[in-house]
GROMACS .gro file of C-alpha atoms in nm:
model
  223
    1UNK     CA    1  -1.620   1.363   0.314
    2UNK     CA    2  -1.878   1.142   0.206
    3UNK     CA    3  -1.961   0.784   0.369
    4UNK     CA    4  -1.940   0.633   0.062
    5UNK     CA    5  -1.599   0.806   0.026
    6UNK     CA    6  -1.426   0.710   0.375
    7UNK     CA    7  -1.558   0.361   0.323
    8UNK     CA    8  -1.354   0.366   0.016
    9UNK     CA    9  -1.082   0.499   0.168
   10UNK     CA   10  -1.053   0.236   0.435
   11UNK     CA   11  -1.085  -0.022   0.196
   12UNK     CA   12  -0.733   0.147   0.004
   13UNK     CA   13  -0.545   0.169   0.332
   14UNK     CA   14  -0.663  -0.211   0.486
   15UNK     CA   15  -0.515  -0.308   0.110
   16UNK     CA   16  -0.187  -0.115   0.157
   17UNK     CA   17  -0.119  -0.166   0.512
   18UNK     CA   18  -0.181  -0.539   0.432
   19UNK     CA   19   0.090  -0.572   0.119
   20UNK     CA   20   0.296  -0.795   0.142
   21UNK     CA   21   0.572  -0.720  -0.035
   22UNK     CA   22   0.590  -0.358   0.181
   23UNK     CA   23   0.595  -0.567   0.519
   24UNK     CA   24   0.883  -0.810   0.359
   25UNK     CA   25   1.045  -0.509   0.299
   26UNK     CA   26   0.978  -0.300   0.635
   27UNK     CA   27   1.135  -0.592   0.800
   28UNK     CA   28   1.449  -0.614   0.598
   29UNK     CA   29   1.457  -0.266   0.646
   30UNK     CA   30   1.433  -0.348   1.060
   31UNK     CA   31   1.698  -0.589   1.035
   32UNK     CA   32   1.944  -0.357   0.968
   33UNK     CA   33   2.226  -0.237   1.151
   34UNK     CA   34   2.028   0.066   1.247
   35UNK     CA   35   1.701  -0.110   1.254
   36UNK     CA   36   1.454   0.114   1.439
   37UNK     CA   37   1.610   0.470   1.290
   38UNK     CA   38   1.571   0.370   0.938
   39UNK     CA   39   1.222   0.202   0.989
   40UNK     CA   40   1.127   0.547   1.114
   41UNK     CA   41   1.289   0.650   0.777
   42UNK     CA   42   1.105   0.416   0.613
   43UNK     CA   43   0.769   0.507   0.732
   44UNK     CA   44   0.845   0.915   0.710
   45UNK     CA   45   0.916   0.838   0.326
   46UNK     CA   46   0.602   0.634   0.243
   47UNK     CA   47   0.372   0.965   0.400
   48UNK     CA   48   0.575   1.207   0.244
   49UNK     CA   49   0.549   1.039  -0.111
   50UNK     CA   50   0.166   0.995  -0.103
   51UNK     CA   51   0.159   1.336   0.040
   52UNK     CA   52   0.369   1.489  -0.262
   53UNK     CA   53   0.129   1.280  -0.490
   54UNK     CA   54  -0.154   1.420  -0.330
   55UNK     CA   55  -0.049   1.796  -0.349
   56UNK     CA   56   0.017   1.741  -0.703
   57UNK     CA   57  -0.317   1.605  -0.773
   58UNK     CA   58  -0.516   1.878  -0.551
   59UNK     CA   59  -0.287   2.130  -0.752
   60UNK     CA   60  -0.400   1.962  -1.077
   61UNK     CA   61  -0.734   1.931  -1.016
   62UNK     CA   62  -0.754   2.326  -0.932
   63UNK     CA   63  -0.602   2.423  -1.198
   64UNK     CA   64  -0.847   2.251  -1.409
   65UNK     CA   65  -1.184   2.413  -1.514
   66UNK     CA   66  -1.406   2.189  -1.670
   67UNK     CA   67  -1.759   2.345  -1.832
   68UNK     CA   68  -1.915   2.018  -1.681
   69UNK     CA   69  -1.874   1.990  -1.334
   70UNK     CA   70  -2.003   1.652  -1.282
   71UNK     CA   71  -1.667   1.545  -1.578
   72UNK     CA   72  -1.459   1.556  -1.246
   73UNK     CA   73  -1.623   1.310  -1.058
   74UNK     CA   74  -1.751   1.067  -1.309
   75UNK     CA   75  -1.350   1.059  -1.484
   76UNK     CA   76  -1.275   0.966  -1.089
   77UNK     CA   77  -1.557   0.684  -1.114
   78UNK     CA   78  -1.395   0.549  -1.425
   79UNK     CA   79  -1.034   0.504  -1.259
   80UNK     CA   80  -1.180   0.332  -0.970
   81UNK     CA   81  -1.389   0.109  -1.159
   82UNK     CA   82  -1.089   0.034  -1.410
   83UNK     CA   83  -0.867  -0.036  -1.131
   84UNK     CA   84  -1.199  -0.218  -0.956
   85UNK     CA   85  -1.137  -0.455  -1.347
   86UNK     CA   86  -0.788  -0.476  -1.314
   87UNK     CA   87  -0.792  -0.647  -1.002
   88UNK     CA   88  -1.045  -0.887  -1.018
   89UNK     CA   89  -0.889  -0.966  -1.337
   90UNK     CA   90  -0.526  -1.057  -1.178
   91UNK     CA   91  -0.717  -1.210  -0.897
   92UNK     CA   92  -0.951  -1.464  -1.174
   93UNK     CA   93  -0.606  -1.529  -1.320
   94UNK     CA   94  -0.471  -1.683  -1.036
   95UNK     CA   95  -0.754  -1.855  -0.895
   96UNK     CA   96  -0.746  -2.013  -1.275
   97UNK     CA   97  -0.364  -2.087  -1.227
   98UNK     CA   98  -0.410  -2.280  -0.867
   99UNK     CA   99  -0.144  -2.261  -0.596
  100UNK     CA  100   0.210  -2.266  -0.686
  101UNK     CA  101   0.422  -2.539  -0.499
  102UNK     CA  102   0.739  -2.374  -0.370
  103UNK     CA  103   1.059  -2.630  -0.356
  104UNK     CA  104   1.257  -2.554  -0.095
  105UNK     CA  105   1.604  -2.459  -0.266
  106UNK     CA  106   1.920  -2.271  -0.135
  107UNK     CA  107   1.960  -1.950  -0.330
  108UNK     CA  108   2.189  -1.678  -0.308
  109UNK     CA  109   2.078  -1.362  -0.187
  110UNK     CA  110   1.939  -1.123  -0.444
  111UNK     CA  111   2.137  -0.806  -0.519
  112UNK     CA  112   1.832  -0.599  -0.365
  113UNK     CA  113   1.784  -0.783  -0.039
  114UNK     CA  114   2.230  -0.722   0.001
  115UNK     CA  115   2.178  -0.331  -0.082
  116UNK     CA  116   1.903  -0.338   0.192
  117UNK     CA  117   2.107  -0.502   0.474
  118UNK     CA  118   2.345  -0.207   0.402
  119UNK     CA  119   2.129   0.068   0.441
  120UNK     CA  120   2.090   0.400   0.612
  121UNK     CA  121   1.826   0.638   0.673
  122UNK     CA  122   1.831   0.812   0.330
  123UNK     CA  123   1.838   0.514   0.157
  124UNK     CA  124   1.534   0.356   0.396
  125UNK     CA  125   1.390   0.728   0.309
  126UNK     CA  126   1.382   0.645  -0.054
  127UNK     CA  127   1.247   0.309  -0.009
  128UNK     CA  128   0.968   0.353   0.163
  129UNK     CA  129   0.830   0.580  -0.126
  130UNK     CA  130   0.899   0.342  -0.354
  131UNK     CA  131   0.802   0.010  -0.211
  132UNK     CA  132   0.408   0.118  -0.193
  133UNK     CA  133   0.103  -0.020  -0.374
  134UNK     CA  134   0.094   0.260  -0.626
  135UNK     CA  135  -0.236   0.118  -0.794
  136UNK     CA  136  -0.402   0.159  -0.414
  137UNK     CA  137  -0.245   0.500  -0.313
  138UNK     CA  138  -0.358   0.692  -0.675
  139UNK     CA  139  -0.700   0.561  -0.569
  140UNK     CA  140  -0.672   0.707  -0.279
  141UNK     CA  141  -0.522   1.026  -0.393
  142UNK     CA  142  -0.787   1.022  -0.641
  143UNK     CA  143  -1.122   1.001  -0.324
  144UNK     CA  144  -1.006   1.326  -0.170
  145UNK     CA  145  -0.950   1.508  -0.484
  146UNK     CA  146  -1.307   1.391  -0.604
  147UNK     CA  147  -1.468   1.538  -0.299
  148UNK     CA  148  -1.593   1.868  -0.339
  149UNK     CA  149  -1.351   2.049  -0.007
  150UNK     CA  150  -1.114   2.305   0.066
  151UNK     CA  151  -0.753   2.275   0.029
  152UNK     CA  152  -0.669   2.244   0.401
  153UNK     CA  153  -0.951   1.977   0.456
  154UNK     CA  154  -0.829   1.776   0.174
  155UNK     CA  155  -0.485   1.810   0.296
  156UNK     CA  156  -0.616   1.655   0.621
  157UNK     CA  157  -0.770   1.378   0.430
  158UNK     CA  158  -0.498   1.304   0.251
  159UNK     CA  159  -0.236   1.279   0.540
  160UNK     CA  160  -0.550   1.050   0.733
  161UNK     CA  161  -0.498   0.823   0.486
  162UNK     CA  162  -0.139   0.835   0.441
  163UNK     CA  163  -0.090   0.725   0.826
  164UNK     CA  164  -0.404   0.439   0.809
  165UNK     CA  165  -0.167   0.298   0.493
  166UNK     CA  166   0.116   0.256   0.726
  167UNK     CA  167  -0.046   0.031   0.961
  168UNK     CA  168   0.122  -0.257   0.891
  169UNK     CA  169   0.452  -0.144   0.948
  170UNK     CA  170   0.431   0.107   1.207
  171UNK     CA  171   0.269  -0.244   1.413
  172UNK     CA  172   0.621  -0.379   1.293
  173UNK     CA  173   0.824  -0.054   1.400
  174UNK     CA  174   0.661  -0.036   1.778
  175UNK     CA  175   0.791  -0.438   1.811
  176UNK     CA  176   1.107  -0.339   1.725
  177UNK     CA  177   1.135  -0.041   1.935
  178UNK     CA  178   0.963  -0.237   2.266
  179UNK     CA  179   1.141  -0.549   2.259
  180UNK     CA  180   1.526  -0.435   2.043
  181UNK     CA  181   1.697  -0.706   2.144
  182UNK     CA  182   1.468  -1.022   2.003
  183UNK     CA  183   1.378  -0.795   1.733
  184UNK     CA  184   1.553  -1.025   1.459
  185UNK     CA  185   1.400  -1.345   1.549
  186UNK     CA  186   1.049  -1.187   1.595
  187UNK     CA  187   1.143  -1.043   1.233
  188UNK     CA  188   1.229  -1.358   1.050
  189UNK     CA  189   0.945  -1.530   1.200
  190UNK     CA  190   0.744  -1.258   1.053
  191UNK     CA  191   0.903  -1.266   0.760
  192UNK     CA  192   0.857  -1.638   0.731
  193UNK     CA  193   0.486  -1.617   0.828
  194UNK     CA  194   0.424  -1.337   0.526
  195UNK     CA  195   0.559  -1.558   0.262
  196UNK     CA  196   0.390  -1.868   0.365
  197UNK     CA  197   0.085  -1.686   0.359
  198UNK     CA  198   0.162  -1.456   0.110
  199UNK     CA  199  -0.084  -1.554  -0.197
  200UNK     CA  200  -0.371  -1.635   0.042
  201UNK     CA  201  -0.343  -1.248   0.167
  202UNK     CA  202  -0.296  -1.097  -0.187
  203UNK     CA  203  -0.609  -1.285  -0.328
  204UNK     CA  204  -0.835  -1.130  -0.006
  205UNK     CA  205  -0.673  -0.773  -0.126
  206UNK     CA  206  -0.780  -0.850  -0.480
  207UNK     CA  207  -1.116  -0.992  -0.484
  208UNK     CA  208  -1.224  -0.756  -0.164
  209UNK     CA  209  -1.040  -0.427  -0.345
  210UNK     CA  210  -1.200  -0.511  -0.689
  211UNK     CA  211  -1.567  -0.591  -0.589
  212UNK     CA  212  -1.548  -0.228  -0.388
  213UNK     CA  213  -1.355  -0.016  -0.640
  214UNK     CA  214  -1.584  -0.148  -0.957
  215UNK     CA  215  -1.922  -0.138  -0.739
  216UNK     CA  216  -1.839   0.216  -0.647
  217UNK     CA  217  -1.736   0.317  -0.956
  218UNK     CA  218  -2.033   0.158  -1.142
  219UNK     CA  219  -2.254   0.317  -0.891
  220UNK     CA  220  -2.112   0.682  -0.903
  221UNK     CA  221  -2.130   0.634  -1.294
  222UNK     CA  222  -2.496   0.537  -1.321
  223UNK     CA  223  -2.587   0.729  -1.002
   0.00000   0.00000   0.00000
């Protein structure tokens, strides 16, 4: 594993572990009846799904043969840079779009945010592998497959990076485990200080993740 590559890396999993949406939704998840249990749920489904992606893409990758070996890494360089694009594009769109002024209004609670307060550990299970910053983890995925190692070493990699994603939440998860009883006030305080700040965190993860994903990828192109 290359510097160039870890520093990428650790760029991906500061940008998961600081979604917002997958915190707002770690801490509905906590609120629940069974709070801690299906947070552990919740965090055993997010590293099992990048895992699984992971696998697939090692499994891919070796099954692959390409006359050109350096075709591997520079189709890697494209993605990043791409995704690099994408995200400095959504983050010049709302810079050009200003802040939004939210009006404080009393709405009913959406259908999703009811099926949450009602969940389990299979259902927190499925949730956490869905509720992830896809765009981030298939960059991730796509480092360790770049690099030129073993299976078992990328294997490592992978499930390095699957547990720096979780971060965020597992910071959440320890709370709620240490201190049970004022877990639902500490929780909707979180949960109000994530929206209020909610735009100003997303624009860091989109101007800091697209300056690093299209330098590196316009580097490892021309490089």
């Amino acid at each position: 594993m290359t510097g160039a590559s870890l520093g990428t890396l650790a760029v991906l999993a500061l940008a998961a572990a600081a979604s917002p949406f997958s915190l707002i939704a770690f801490s509905l998840v906590l609120a629940t009846e069974r709070g801690a249990k299906n947070g552990l749920a919740f965090i055993a489904g997010w590293v099992t799904t990048v895992m699984v992606i992971g696998v697939a893409a090692l499994a891919v990758g070796g099954s692959v043969h390409l006359d050109d070996s350096s075709s591997s890494g520079d189709a890697t360089y494209g993605i990043e840079l791409a995704l690099g694009v994408v995200l400095l594009m959504v983050w010049t769109r709302r810079r050009l779009r200003g802040p939004v002024e939210r009006i404080a209004v009393d709405k009913p609670v959406p259908a999703w945010q009811r099926r949450i307060s009602t969940m389990r550990a299979p259902g927190a299970f499925v949730l956490g592998g869905a509720v992830q910053t896809w765009p981030v983890m298939l960059a991730g995925v796509a480092e360790v497959a770049r690099d030129d190692m073993g299976t078992a070493e990328s294997l490592v990699w992978l499930l390095l990076f699957a547990l720096a994603t979780t971060t965020g939440i597992v910071l959440l998860e320890i709370l709620a485990l240490r201190s049970p009883g004022s877990a639902a006030a500490r929780l909707d305080r979180i949960r109000a200080y994530v929206a209020d700040h909610r735009d100003t965190v997303l624009s860091w993860i989109l101007l800091g993740g697209g300056i690093w994903l299209t330098g590196r990828g316009i580097i490892g192109i021309v490089g």
